[in-house]
Tab-separated table of C-alpha atoms in Angstrom:
chain	number	residue	atom	x	y	z
A	30	MET	CA	323.623	131.020	160.439
A	31	LYS	CA	321.695	130.344	157.226
A	32	THR	CA	322.378	126.606	157.614
A	33	LEU	CA	321.015	126.630	161.178
A	34	PHE	CA	317.921	128.559	160.038
A	35	ARG	CA	317.265	126.138	157.199
A	36	ARG	CA	317.717	123.167	159.514
A	37	THR	CA	315.321	124.670	162.076
A	38	LEU	CA	312.788	125.431	159.340
A	39	TRP	CA	313.073	121.873	157.976
A	40	ILE	CA	312.534	120.369	161.437
A	41	GLY	CA	309.532	122.651	161.989
A	42	LEU	CA	307.985	121.600	158.681
A	43	LEU	CA	308.628	117.936	159.453
A	44	LEU	CA	306.947	118.210	162.875
A	45	SER	CA	303.966	119.992	161.338
A	46	ALA	CA	303.619	117.214	158.775
A	47	VAL	CA	303.775	114.539	161.486
A	48	VAL	CA	301.112	116.321	163.546
A	49	SER	CA	298.886	116.705	160.471
A	50	VAL	CA	299.142	112.998	159.639
A	51	ALA	CA	298.421	112.039	163.239
A	52	GLN	CA	295.344	114.263	163.323
A	53	ALA	CA	294.112	112.888	160.007
A	54	ASN	CA	294.458	109.311	161.264
A	55	LYS	CA	292.949	110.009	164.682
A	56	VAL	CA	290.113	107.603	165.419
A	57	PRO	CA	287.011	109.427	166.738
A	58	ARG	CA	286.247	108.554	170.326
A	59	LYS	CA	283.267	106.230	170.590
A	60	SER	CA	280.420	107.511	172.714
A	61	LYS	CA	279.684	105.635	175.914
A	62	LYS	CA	275.984	106.354	175.423
A	63	ASP	CA	273.391	105.329	172.862
A	64	GLU	CA	269.752	106.049	172.078
A	65	VAL	CA	267.072	103.508	172.942
A	66	VAL	CA	263.936	103.875	170.810
A	67	THR	CA	260.724	102.772	172.532
A	68	ILE	CA	257.697	101.954	170.372
A	69	SER	CA	254.475	101.611	172.351
A	70	THR	CA	251.540	99.762	170.756
A	71	PRO	CA	248.239	98.241	171.987
A	72	GLN	CA	250.026	94.874	172.013
A	73	GLY	CA	252.929	96.094	174.143
A	74	VAL	CA	256.305	97.806	173.980
A	75	ILE	CA	259.153	97.253	171.508
A	76	ARG	CA	262.615	98.686	172.115
A	77	LEU	CA	265.291	99.236	169.476
A	78	VAL	CA	268.844	100.441	169.109
A	79	LEU	CA	270.064	101.966	165.845
A	80	PHE	CA	273.417	101.347	164.192
A	81	ASP	CA	276.228	103.896	163.916
A	82	VAL	CA	277.398	102.239	160.669
A	83	THR	CA	274.222	103.510	158.964
A	84	PRO	CA	274.477	107.160	160.067
A	85	LEU	CA	272.015	108.659	157.570
A	86	HIS	CA	269.244	106.261	158.551
A	87	LYS	CA	269.989	106.529	162.258
A	88	ALA	CA	269.941	110.324	162.236
A	89	ASN	CA	266.775	110.424	160.121
A	90	PHE	CA	264.867	107.981	162.333
A	91	LEU	CA	265.905	109.736	165.535
A	92	LYS	CA	264.923	113.112	164.123
A	93	LEU	CA	261.458	111.862	163.162
A	94	ALA	CA	260.972	110.040	166.464
A	95	GLN	CA	262.047	113.008	168.570
A	96	SER	CA	259.790	115.367	166.592
A	97	GLY	CA	256.725	113.211	167.279
A	98	PHE	CA	256.296	112.288	163.610
A	99	TYR	CA	255.645	108.618	164.324
A	100	ASN	CA	253.035	109.199	167.004
A	101	GLY	CA	249.689	108.114	165.612
A	102	THR	CA	251.111	106.218	162.649
A	103	THR	CA	250.311	102.515	162.435
A	104	PHE	CA	251.800	99.174	161.559
A	105	HIS	CA	249.830	99.094	158.329
A	106	ARG	CA	251.214	95.844	156.861
A	107	VAL	CA	251.769	92.665	158.846
A	108	ILE	CA	252.672	89.217	157.521
A	109	PRO	CA	253.170	86.354	160.004
A	110	GLY	CA	256.367	84.441	159.392
A	111	PHE	CA	257.824	87.492	157.649
A	112	MET	CA	257.695	91.027	159.088
A	113	ILE	CA	255.636	93.980	160.325
A	114	GLN	CA	255.818	97.366	158.545
A	115	GLY	CA	254.825	100.854	159.658
A	116	GLY	CA	255.742	104.517	159.846
A	117	ASP	CA	253.755	106.013	156.950
A	118	SER	CA	252.228	109.410	157.715
A	119	ASN	CA	249.246	108.477	155.521
A	120	SER	CA	248.217	105.924	158.128
A	121	LYS	CA	247.231	108.774	160.437
A	122	ASP	CA	244.211	109.714	158.304
A	123	ASP	CA	240.860	107.950	157.925
A	124	ASP	CA	241.564	106.526	154.476
A	125	PRO	CA	242.931	102.970	154.764
A	126	THR	CA	243.548	102.721	151.013
A	127	ASN	CA	246.512	105.130	151.061
A	128	ASP	CA	248.404	103.452	153.894
A	129	GLY	CA	251.907	102.595	152.759
A	130	THR	CA	251.868	104.788	149.665
A	131	GLY	CA	254.071	107.427	151.318
A	132	ASN	CA	254.679	110.998	150.240
A	133	PRO	CA	256.452	111.183	146.845
A	134	GLU	CA	257.517	114.766	147.495
A	135	ILE	CA	259.763	113.838	150.439
A	136	LYS	CA	263.383	113.089	149.566
A	137	LEU	CA	264.493	109.474	149.776
A	138	ILE	CA	267.461	108.356	151.900
A	139	PRO	CA	270.546	107.062	150.068
A	140	ALA	CA	271.058	103.318	150.596
A	141	GLU	CA	273.457	102.262	153.353
A	142	ILE	CA	273.411	98.534	152.652
A	143	ARG	CA	276.214	96.755	154.522
A	144	SER	CA	277.207	93.124	154.065
A	145	GLU	CA	277.744	92.533	157.786
A	146	LEU	CA	274.154	93.446	158.652
A	147	MET	CA	271.752	90.561	158.134
A	148	HIS	CA	267.971	90.191	158.154
A	149	LYS	CA	267.929	88.186	161.359
A	150	ARG	CA	264.981	88.050	163.750
A	151	GLY	CA	264.315	91.529	165.120
A	152	ALA	CA	266.305	93.378	162.452
A	153	VAL	CA	264.961	96.862	161.724
A	154	ALA	CA	265.193	97.946	158.086
A	155	ALA	CA	263.968	100.712	155.806
A	156	ALA	CA	261.154	100.013	153.379
A	157	ARG	CA	261.575	101.122	149.770
A	158	THR	CA	260.051	100.939	146.312
A	159	PRO	CA	261.073	98.108	143.933
A	160	ASP	CA	264.278	98.052	141.905
A	161	PHE	CA	262.572	98.764	138.579
A	162	VAL	CA	261.651	102.260	139.793
A	163	ASN	CA	264.430	102.572	142.353
A	164	PRO	CA	267.633	100.949	141.016
A	165	ASP	CA	269.785	102.684	143.642
A	166	ARG	CA	267.668	101.065	146.383
A	167	GLN	CA	267.094	104.342	148.181
A	168	SER	CA	265.021	104.090	151.336
A	169	SER	CA	261.648	105.472	152.295
A	170	PRO	CA	262.050	108.631	154.381
A	171	SER	CA	259.964	107.174	157.223
A	172	GLN	CA	258.641	103.665	156.643
A	173	PHE	CA	260.419	100.770	158.303
A	174	TYR	CA	259.874	97.091	158.972
A	175	ILE	CA	260.870	94.641	161.699
A	176	VAL	CA	261.731	91.042	160.857
A	177	GLN	CA	259.382	88.679	162.697
A	178	ASN	CA	260.433	85.306	161.299
A	179	PRO	CA	262.445	83.340	163.918
A	180	GLN	CA	264.759	82.158	161.117
A	181	GLY	CA	265.125	85.665	159.724
A	182	THR	CA	264.540	86.645	156.110
A	183	PRO	CA	267.946	86.041	154.445
A	184	GLN	CA	266.427	86.420	150.975
A	185	LEU	CA	266.377	90.185	151.632
A	186	ASN	CA	270.051	90.475	152.585
A	187	GLY	CA	271.898	93.016	150.473
A	188	GLN	CA	268.711	94.521	149.096
A	189	TYR	CA	267.429	96.784	151.879
A	190	THR	CA	269.176	98.995	154.415
A	191	ILE	CA	269.177	97.425	157.875
A	192	PHE	CA	269.744	100.149	160.444
A	193	GLY	CA	268.700	98.776	163.832
A	194	GLN	CA	267.824	95.823	166.032
A	195	VAL	CA	265.076	94.960	168.503
A	196	ILE	CA	266.574	94.579	171.986
A	197	SER	CA	263.320	94.037	173.881
A	198	GLY	CA	259.735	93.168	172.961
A	199	GLN	CA	260.207	90.748	170.087
A	200	GLU	CA	257.215	88.853	171.484
A	201	VAL	CA	255.180	92.000	170.837
A	202	VAL	CA	256.336	91.926	167.208
A	203	ASP	CA	255.061	88.338	167.104
A	204	GLN	CA	251.668	89.379	168.479
A	205	ILE	CA	251.321	92.209	165.973
A	206	ALA	CA	252.169	89.843	163.109
A	207	GLN	CA	249.288	87.572	164.159
A	208	GLN	CA	246.584	90.254	164.029
A	209	PRO	CA	243.667	89.673	161.600
A	210	VAL	CA	244.182	91.463	158.293
A	211	ALA	CA	242.150	92.651	155.319
A	212	GLU	CA	243.363	93.598	151.836
A	213	ARG	CA	247.081	94.322	151.332
A	214	ASN	CA	247.846	92.658	154.678
A	215	ARG	CA	246.485	95.688	156.512
A	216	PRO	CA	245.319	94.917	160.061
A	217	VAL	CA	241.539	95.088	160.503
A	218	THR	CA	242.075	97.079	163.696
A	219	ASP	CA	244.559	99.954	163.588
A	220	ILE	CA	247.800	99.212	165.419
A	221	LYS	CA	248.873	102.725	166.339
A	222	MET	CA	252.259	103.544	167.770
A	223	THR	CA	253.851	106.218	169.886
A	224	VAL	CA	257.617	106.538	169.795
A	225	LYS	CA	260.050	108.082	172.245
A	226	VAL	CA	263.837	108.229	172.456
A	227	GLU	CA	265.945	107.915	175.590
A	228	LYS	CA	269.723	108.214	175.826
A	229	LEU	CA	271.399	105.730	178.155
A	230	ARG	CA	274.891	104.517	178.898
A	231	LYS	CA	275.747	101.514	176.758
A	232	LYS	CA	276.663	99.585	179.894
A	233	LYS	CA	273.166	100.241	181.241
A	234	ILE	CA	271.560	99.114	177.967
A	235	THR	CA	273.477	95.847	178.198
A	236	GLU	CA	272.420	95.388	181.836
A	237	LEU	CA	268.752	96.074	181.096
A	238	TYR	CA	268.311	94.314	177.769
A	239	GLY	CA	271.331	92.045	177.270
A	240	TYR	CA	272.354	93.807	174.070
A	241	GLN	CA	276.095	93.505	173.418
A	242	TYR	CA	278.009	96.291	171.698
């Protein structure tokens, strides 16, 4: 009787261990939907998708976009053949000299730099302060840039967190990059944005914009 009990107990423990290992190794089911971020500007509309492999940046951007934070901010720095940068709350006020300086009291985002993500045309990445004050390459809590150069900007690979990609409206990025600028590459005329988020089936996103998951 004791032998049978011990054997039953051993089998029960073994099954529990197998179930625990299986649960630990269970791959999370991938969602069939994704968020499309739409940025509307005077030059036209830009649409983005954000990457799941940079979860902190994706969640942060979506939170800001859905809260209306970006509405009224501008693309405050544009360089043709390079990129366009925006998303600073300071660009909402009437003082052009503080655009891009950010809010030092807001916590930075830990870097999520991944070797497979490159600064190709249309890449969306987080702005940040230089290495000498930011050796961990933490990202700005809101400012981002979009690569405009048709050949990309490979010199930035591995240095900034790329967290998204333009899927529609790259020609609008090109138009914004060509706007007349004053000091610090700030456009003479404000390029204000409004941002909204829409959740669609990935299959629909591919049908509409040709983006492949």
